[in-house]
Short mmCIF file of C-alpha atoms and ligand atoms in Angstrom, two decimals:
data_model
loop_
_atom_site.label_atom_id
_atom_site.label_comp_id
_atom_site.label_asym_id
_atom_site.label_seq_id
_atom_site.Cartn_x
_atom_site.Cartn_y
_atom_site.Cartn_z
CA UNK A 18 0.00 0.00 0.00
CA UNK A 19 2.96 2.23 1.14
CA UNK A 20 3.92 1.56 -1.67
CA UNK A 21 1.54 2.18 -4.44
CA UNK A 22 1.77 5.56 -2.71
CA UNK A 23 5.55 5.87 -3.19
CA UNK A 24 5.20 4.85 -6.75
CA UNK A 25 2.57 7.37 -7.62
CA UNK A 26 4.77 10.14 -6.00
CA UNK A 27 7.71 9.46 -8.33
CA UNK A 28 5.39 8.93 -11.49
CA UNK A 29 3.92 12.38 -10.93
CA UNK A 30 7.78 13.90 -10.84
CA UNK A 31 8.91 11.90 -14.34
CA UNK A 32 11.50 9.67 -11.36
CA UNK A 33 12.29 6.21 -10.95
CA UNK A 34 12.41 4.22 -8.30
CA UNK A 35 16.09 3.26 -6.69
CA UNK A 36 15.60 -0.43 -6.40
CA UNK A 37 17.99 -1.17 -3.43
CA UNK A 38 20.47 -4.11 -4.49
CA UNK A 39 20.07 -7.09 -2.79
CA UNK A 40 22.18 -8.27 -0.09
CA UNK A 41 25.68 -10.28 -1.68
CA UNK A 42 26.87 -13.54 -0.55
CA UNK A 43 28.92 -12.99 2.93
CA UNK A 44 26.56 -11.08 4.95
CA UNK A 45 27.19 -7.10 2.69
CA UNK A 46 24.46 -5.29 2.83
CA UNK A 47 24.01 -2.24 0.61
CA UNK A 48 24.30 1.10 2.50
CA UNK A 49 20.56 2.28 1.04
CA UNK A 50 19.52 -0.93 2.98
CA UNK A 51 20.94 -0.36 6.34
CA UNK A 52 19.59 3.64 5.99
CA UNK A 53 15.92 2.65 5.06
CA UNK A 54 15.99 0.50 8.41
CA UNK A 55 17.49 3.43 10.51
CA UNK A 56 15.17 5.90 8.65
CA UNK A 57 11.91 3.86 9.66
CA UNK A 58 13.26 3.51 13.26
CA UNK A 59 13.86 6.91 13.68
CA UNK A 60 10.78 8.47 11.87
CA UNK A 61 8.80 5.91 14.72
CA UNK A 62 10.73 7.10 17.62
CA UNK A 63 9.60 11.05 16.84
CA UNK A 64 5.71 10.62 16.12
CA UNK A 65 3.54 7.79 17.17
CA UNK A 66 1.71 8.26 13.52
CA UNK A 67 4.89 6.53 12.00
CA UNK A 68 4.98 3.51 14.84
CA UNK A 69 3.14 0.84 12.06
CA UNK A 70 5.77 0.44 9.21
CA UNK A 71 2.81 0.87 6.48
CA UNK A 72 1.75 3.82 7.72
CA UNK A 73 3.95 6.39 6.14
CA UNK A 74 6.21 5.57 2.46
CA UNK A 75 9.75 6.13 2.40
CA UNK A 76 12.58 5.53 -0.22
CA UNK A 77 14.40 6.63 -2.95
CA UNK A 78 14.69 8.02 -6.40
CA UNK A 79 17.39 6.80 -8.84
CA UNK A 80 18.41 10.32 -9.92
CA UNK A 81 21.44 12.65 -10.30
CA UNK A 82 20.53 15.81 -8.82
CA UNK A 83 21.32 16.15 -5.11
CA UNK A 84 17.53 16.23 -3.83
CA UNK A 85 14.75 15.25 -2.22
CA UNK A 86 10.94 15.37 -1.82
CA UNK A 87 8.08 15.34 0.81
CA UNK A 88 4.53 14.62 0.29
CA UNK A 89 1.29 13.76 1.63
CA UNK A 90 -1.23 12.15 -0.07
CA UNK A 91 -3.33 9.28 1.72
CA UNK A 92 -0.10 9.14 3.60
CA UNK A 93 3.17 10.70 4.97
CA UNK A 94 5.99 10.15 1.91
CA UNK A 95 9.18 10.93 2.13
CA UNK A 96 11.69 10.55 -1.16
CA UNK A 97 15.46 11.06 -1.47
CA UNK A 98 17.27 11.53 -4.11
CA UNK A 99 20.02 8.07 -4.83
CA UNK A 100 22.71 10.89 -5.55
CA UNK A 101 22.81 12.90 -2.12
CA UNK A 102 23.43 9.82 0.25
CA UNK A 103 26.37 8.68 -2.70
CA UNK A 104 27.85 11.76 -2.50
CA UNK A 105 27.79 11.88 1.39
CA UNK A 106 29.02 8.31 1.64
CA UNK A 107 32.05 8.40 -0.99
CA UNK A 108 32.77 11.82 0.53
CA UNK A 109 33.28 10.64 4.40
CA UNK A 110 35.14 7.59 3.39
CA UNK A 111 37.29 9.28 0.84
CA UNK A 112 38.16 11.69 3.48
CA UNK A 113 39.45 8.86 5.91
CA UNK A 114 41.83 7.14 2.98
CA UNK A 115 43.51 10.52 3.27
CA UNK A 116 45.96 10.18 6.41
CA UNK A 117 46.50 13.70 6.71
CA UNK A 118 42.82 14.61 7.54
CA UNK A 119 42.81 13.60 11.21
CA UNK A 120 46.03 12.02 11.61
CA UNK A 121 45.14 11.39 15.29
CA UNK A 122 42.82 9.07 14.13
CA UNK A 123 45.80 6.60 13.55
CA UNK A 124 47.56 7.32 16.96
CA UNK A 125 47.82 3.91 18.41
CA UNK A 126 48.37 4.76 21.87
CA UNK A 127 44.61 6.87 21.91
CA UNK A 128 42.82 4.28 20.04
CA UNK A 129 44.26 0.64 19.20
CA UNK A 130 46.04 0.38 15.63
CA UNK A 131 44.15 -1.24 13.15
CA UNK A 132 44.74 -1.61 9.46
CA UNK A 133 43.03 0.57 7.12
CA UNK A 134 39.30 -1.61 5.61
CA UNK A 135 39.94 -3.95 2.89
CA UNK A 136 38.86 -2.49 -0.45
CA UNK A 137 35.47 -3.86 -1.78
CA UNK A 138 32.41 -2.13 -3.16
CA UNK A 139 31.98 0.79 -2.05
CA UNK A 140 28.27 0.64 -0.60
CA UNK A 141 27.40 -2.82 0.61
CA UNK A 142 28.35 -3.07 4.06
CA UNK A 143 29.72 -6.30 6.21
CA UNK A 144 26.46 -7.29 8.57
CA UNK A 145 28.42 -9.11 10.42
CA UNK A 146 32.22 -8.27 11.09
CA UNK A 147 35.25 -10.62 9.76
CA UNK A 148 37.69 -11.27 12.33
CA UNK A 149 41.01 -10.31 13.34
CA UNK A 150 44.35 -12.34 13.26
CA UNK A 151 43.72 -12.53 16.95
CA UNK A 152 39.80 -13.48 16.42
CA UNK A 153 38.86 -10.08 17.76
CA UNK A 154 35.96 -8.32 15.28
CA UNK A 155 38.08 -6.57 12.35
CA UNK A 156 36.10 -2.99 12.92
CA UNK A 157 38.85 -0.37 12.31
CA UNK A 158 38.87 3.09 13.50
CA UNK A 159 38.69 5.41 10.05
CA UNK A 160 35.28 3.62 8.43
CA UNK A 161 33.81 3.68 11.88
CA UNK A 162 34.28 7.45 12.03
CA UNK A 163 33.35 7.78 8.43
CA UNK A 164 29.89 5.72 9.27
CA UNK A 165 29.15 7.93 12.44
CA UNK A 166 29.21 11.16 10.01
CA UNK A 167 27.21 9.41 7.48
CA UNK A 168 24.48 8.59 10.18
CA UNK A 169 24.60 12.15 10.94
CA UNK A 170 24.14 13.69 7.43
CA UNK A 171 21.62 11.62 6.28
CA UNK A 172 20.11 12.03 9.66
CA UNK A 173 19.48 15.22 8.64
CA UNK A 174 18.30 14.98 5.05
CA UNK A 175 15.84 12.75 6.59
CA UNK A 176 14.69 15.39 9.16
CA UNK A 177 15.18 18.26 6.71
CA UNK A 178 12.21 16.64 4.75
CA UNK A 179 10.31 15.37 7.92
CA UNK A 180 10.47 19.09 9.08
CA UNK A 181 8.36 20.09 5.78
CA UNK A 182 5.51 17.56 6.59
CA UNK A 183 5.44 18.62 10.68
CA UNK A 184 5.78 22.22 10.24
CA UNK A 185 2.71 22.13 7.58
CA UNK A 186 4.82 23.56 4.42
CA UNK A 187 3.67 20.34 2.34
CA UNK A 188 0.31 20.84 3.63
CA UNK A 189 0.69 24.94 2.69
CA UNK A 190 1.52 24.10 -0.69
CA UNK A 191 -1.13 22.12 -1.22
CA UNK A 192 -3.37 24.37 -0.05
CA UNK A 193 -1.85 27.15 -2.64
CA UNK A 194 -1.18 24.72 -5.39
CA UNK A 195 -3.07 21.66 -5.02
CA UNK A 196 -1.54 18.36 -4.54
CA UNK A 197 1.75 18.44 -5.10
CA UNK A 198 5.30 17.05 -3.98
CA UNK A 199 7.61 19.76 -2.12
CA UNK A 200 11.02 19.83 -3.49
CA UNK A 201 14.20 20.91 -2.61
CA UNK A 202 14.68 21.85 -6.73
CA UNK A 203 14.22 23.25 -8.77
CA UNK A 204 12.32 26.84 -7.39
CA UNK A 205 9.10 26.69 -9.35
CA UNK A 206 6.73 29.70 -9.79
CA UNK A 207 3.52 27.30 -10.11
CA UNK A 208 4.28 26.42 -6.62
CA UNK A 209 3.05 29.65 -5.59
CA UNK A 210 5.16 30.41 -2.79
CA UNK A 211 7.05 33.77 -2.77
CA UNK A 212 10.96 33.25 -2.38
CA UNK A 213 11.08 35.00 1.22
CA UNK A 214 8.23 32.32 1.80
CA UNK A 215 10.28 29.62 0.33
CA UNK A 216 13.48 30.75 2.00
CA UNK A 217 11.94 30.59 5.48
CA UNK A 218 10.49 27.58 4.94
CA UNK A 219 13.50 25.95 4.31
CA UNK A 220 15.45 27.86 7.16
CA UNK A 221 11.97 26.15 9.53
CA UNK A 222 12.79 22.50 7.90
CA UNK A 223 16.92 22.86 8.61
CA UNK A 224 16.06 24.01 12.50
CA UNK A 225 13.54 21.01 12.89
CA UNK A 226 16.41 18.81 11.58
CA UNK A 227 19.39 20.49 13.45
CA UNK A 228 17.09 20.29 16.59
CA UNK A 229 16.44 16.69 16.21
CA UNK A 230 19.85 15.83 15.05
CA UNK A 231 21.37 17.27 18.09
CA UNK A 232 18.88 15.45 20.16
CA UNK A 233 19.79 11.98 19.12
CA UNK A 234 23.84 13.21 19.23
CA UNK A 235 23.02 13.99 23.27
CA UNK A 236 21.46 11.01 23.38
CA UNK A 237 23.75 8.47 21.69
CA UNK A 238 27.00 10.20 21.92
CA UNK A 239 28.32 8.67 18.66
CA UNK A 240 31.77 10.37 18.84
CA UNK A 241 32.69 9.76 22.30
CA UNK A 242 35.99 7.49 21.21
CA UNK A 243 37.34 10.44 19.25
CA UNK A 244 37.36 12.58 22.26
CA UNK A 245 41.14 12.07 23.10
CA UNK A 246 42.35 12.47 19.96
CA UNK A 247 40.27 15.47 19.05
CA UNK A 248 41.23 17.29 22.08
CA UNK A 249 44.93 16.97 21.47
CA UNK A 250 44.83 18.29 18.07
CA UNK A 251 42.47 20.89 18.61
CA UNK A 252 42.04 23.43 21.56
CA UNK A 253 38.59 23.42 21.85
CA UNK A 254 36.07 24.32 24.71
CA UNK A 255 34.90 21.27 26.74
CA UNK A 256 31.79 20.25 27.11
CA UNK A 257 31.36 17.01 29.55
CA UNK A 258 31.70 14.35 27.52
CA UNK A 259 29.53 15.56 24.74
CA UNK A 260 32.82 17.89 22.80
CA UNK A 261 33.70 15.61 20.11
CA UNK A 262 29.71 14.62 19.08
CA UNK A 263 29.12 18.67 19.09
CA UNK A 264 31.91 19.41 16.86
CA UNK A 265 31.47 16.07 14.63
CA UNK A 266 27.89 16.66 14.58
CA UNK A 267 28.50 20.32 12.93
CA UNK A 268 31.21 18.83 10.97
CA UNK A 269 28.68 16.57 9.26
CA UNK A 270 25.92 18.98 8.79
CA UNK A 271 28.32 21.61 7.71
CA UNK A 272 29.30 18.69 5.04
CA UNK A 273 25.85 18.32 3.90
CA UNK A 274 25.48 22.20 3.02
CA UNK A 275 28.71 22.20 1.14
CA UNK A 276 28.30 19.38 -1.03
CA UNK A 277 24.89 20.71 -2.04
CA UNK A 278 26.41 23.85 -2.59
CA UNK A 279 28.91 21.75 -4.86
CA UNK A 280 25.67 20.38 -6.77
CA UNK A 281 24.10 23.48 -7.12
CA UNK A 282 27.37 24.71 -8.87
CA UNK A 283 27.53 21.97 -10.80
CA UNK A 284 23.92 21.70 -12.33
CA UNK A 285 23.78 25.76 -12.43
CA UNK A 286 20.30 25.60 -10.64
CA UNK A 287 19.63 29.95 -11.10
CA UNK A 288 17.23 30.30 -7.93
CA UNK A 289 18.19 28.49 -4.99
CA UNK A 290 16.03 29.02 -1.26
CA UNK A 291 18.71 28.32 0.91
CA UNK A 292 22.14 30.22 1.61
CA UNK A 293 25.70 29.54 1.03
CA UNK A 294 26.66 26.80 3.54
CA UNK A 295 29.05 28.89 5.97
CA UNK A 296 25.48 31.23 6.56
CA UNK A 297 23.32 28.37 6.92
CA UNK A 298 25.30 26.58 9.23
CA UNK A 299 25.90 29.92 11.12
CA UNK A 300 22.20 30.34 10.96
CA UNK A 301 21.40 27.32 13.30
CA UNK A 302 23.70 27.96 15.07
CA UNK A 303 21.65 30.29 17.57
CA UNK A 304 18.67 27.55 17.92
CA UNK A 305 21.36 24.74 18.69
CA UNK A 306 23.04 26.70 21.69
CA UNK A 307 19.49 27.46 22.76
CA UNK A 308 18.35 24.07 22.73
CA UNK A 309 21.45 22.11 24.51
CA UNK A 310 21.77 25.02 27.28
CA UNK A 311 17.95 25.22 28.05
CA UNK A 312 17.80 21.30 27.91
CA UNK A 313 20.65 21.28 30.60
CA UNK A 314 22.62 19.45 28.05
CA UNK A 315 25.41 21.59 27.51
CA UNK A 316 27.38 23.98 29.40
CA UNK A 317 29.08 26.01 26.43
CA UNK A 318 28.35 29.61 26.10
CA UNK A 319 26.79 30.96 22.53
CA UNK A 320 30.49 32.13 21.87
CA UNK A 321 32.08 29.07 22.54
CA UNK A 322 29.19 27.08 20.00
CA UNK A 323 30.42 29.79 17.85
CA UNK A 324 34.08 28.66 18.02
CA UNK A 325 33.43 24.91 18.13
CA UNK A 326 30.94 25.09 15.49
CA UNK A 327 33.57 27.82 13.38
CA UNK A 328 36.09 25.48 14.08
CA UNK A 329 34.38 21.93 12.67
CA UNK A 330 33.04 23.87 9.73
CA UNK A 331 36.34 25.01 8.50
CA UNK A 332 37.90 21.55 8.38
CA UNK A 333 35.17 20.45 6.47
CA UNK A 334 35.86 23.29 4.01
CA UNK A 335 39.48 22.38 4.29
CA UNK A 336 38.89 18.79 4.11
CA UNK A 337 36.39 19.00 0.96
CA UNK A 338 38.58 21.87 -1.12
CA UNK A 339 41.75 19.25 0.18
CA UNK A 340 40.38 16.63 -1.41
CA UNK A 341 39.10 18.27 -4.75
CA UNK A 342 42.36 19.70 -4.87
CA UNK A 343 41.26 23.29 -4.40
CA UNK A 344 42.09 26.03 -2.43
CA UNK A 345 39.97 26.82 0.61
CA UNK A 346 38.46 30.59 1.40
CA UNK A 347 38.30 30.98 4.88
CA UNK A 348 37.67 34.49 4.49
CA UNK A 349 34.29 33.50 2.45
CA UNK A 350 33.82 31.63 5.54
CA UNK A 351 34.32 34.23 8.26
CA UNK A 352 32.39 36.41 6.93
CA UNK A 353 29.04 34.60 7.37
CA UNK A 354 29.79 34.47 10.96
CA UNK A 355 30.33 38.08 11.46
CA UNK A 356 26.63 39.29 11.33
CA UNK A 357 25.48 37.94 8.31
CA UNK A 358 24.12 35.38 10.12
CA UNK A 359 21.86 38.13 12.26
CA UNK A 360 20.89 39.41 9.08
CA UNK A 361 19.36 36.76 7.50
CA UNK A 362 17.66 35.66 10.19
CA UNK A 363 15.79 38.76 10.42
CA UNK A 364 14.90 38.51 7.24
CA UNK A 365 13.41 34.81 8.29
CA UNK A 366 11.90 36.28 10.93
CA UNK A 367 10.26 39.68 8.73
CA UNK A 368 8.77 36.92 6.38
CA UNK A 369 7.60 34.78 9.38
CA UNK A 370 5.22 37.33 10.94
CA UNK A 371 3.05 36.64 8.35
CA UNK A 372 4.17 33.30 7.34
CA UNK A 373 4.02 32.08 11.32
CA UNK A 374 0.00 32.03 11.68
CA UNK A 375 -0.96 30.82 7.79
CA UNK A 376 1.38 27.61 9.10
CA UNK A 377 -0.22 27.72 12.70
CA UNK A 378 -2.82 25.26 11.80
CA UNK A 379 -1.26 22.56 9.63
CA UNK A 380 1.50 22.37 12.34
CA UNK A 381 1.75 18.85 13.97
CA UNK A 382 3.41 17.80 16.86
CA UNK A 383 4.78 19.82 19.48
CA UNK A 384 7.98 21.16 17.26
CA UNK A 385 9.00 24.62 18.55
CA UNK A 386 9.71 27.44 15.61
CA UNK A 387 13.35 28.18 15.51
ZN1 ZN B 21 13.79 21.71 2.15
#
């Protein structure tokens, strides 16, 4: 049923369905696999309406174009694109062949040596591990870093597009423009949404996800091994035991916003509703020290979330122009962070006094407004 819905969604956009590979002989699984199964999890854990498995359609589009779509029709449906969770994945784990990004990683003392992974295809994934000379499981330190920023990014894709269904933009657009998918691209007039509308909407969707994402960080600290080796090579502001998760967890996102930016360049898409990635990420950043220090969860000051956040966002820019063999612009950087950010989100903010109460309604679930 889910999935006459799914199928419907795609055949109004001209897509295909991704038909996730089957799992190979010796327990790989392919990466799309293992992420439907965490997204279906997750989705359950935030609402109760998403607790029965057919009661909301989920997958993905065999496309090129780094994007995504949410829907409603008899149903909750959420679509990404094949290409964004590629890109994400090749990106982490080409990052961690490269021994000079992180070389603490490999410090033997902080972490145990292991041997870098054995080369195989790419995106199916060993269910169960292969063993060590010593029979210990073979699990070695750079993919398992690589993995914990992949859950992260595609974390928040998935929220980014949950975020449009809670907050009532899909159900907006319908109500404008009858029923109809919300995309990320392209900007279309016929969707009758003014670009200050469409900008805030998608500012709304990114603090639903960066809220959420956090969450589960607090919750699962999925970085905690890297503290020790973080905190040697960078002088950072401590934060219990949560450091390394806040600054990977900005690392990823900040990621995410740069290889879309990368896409964007790419495809020379004219209109796009969301800002450079240095902004956007400076953006959030103001509803993510809110949330942590209000929840008791963090003891950092909005200046030192500035710095930690500054900090994890220029090695990803370092780390991404490094490995495309380009030079970074820190200055391009910088400059979002002094008071463009403040800008922009009064412009968010201009649009949302009128915006705010036409969304009031088709709001569900308790999600606070950035
Ligand atoms: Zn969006």
């Amino acid at each position: 049923m889910s999935e006459d819905i799914f199928e419907a969604a795609l055949t109004s956009l001209g897509l295909k369905k991704f038909e996730v590979p089957a799992p190979k002989l010796g327990n790989a699984v392919h990466l799309f696999q293992i992420f439907t199964e965490q997204a279906r999890t997750r989705l359950a854990g935030i609402s109760d309406e998403y607790v029965e498995a057919d009661s909301f359609a989920f997958g993905f589009a065999e496309h090129r174009a780094f994007n995504a779509f949410a829907h409603r029709t008899s149903k909750d449906i959420i679509c990404l694109y094949s290409t964004p969770l590629r890109v994400l994945w090749s990106f982490f784990n080409a990052m961690m062949d490269n021994r000079q990004i992180f070389p603490w990683v490999d410090d033997v003392e902080v972490l145990g040596g292991t041997a870098p992974a054995p080369k195989g295809d790419l995106f199916f994934l060993r269910e169960t591990l292969p063993l060590d000379a010593a029979g210990a499981p073979f699990n070695p330190i750079r993919p398992r870093l690589a993995r914990a920023l992949f859950d992260v990014a595609a974390d928040f894709l998935l929220l980014h597009e949950l975020g449009h269904l809670r907050n009532g933009h899909v159900a907006l657009l319908q109500q404008r423009a009858g029923a109809r998918p919300f995309r990320e691209l392209p900007y279309e007039e016929a969707d009758k949404l003014e670009i200050p509308e469409a900008q805030a909407l998608e500012f709304d969707a990114d603090g639903f996800a960066v809220q959420k994402v956090f969450e589960r960080v607090y919750k699962d600290n999925p970085f905690l091994e890297f503290s020790k080796g973080l905190l040697k090579d960078h002088r950072l502001a401590e934060d219990g035991v949560h450091t390394a998760s806040w600054y990977f967890t900005w690392f990823a996102v900040y990621s995410v916003f740069r290889l879309f930016d990368e896409a964007m360049e790419i495809s020379e898409i004219p209109l796009r509703m969301q800002p450079p990635a240095a902004l956007r990420q400076a953006c959030l950043l103001p509803a993510v020290a809110a949330m942590t220090g209000r929840s008791g969860w963090s003891g950092l000051s909005l200046q030192e979330w500035v710095d930690l956040a500054t900090d994890a966002g220029l090695e990803a820019e370092r780390t991404l122009t490094g490995l495309r063999r380009m030079k970074p612009d820190p200055h391009a950087y910088l400059q979002a962070w002094n008071g463009g950010a403040f800008d922009q989100i009064g412009l968010y903010l201009d649009t949302w006094e009128t915006l705010g109460p036409q969304l009031a309604p088709l709001r569900r679930g308790a999600t606070l407004v950035v």
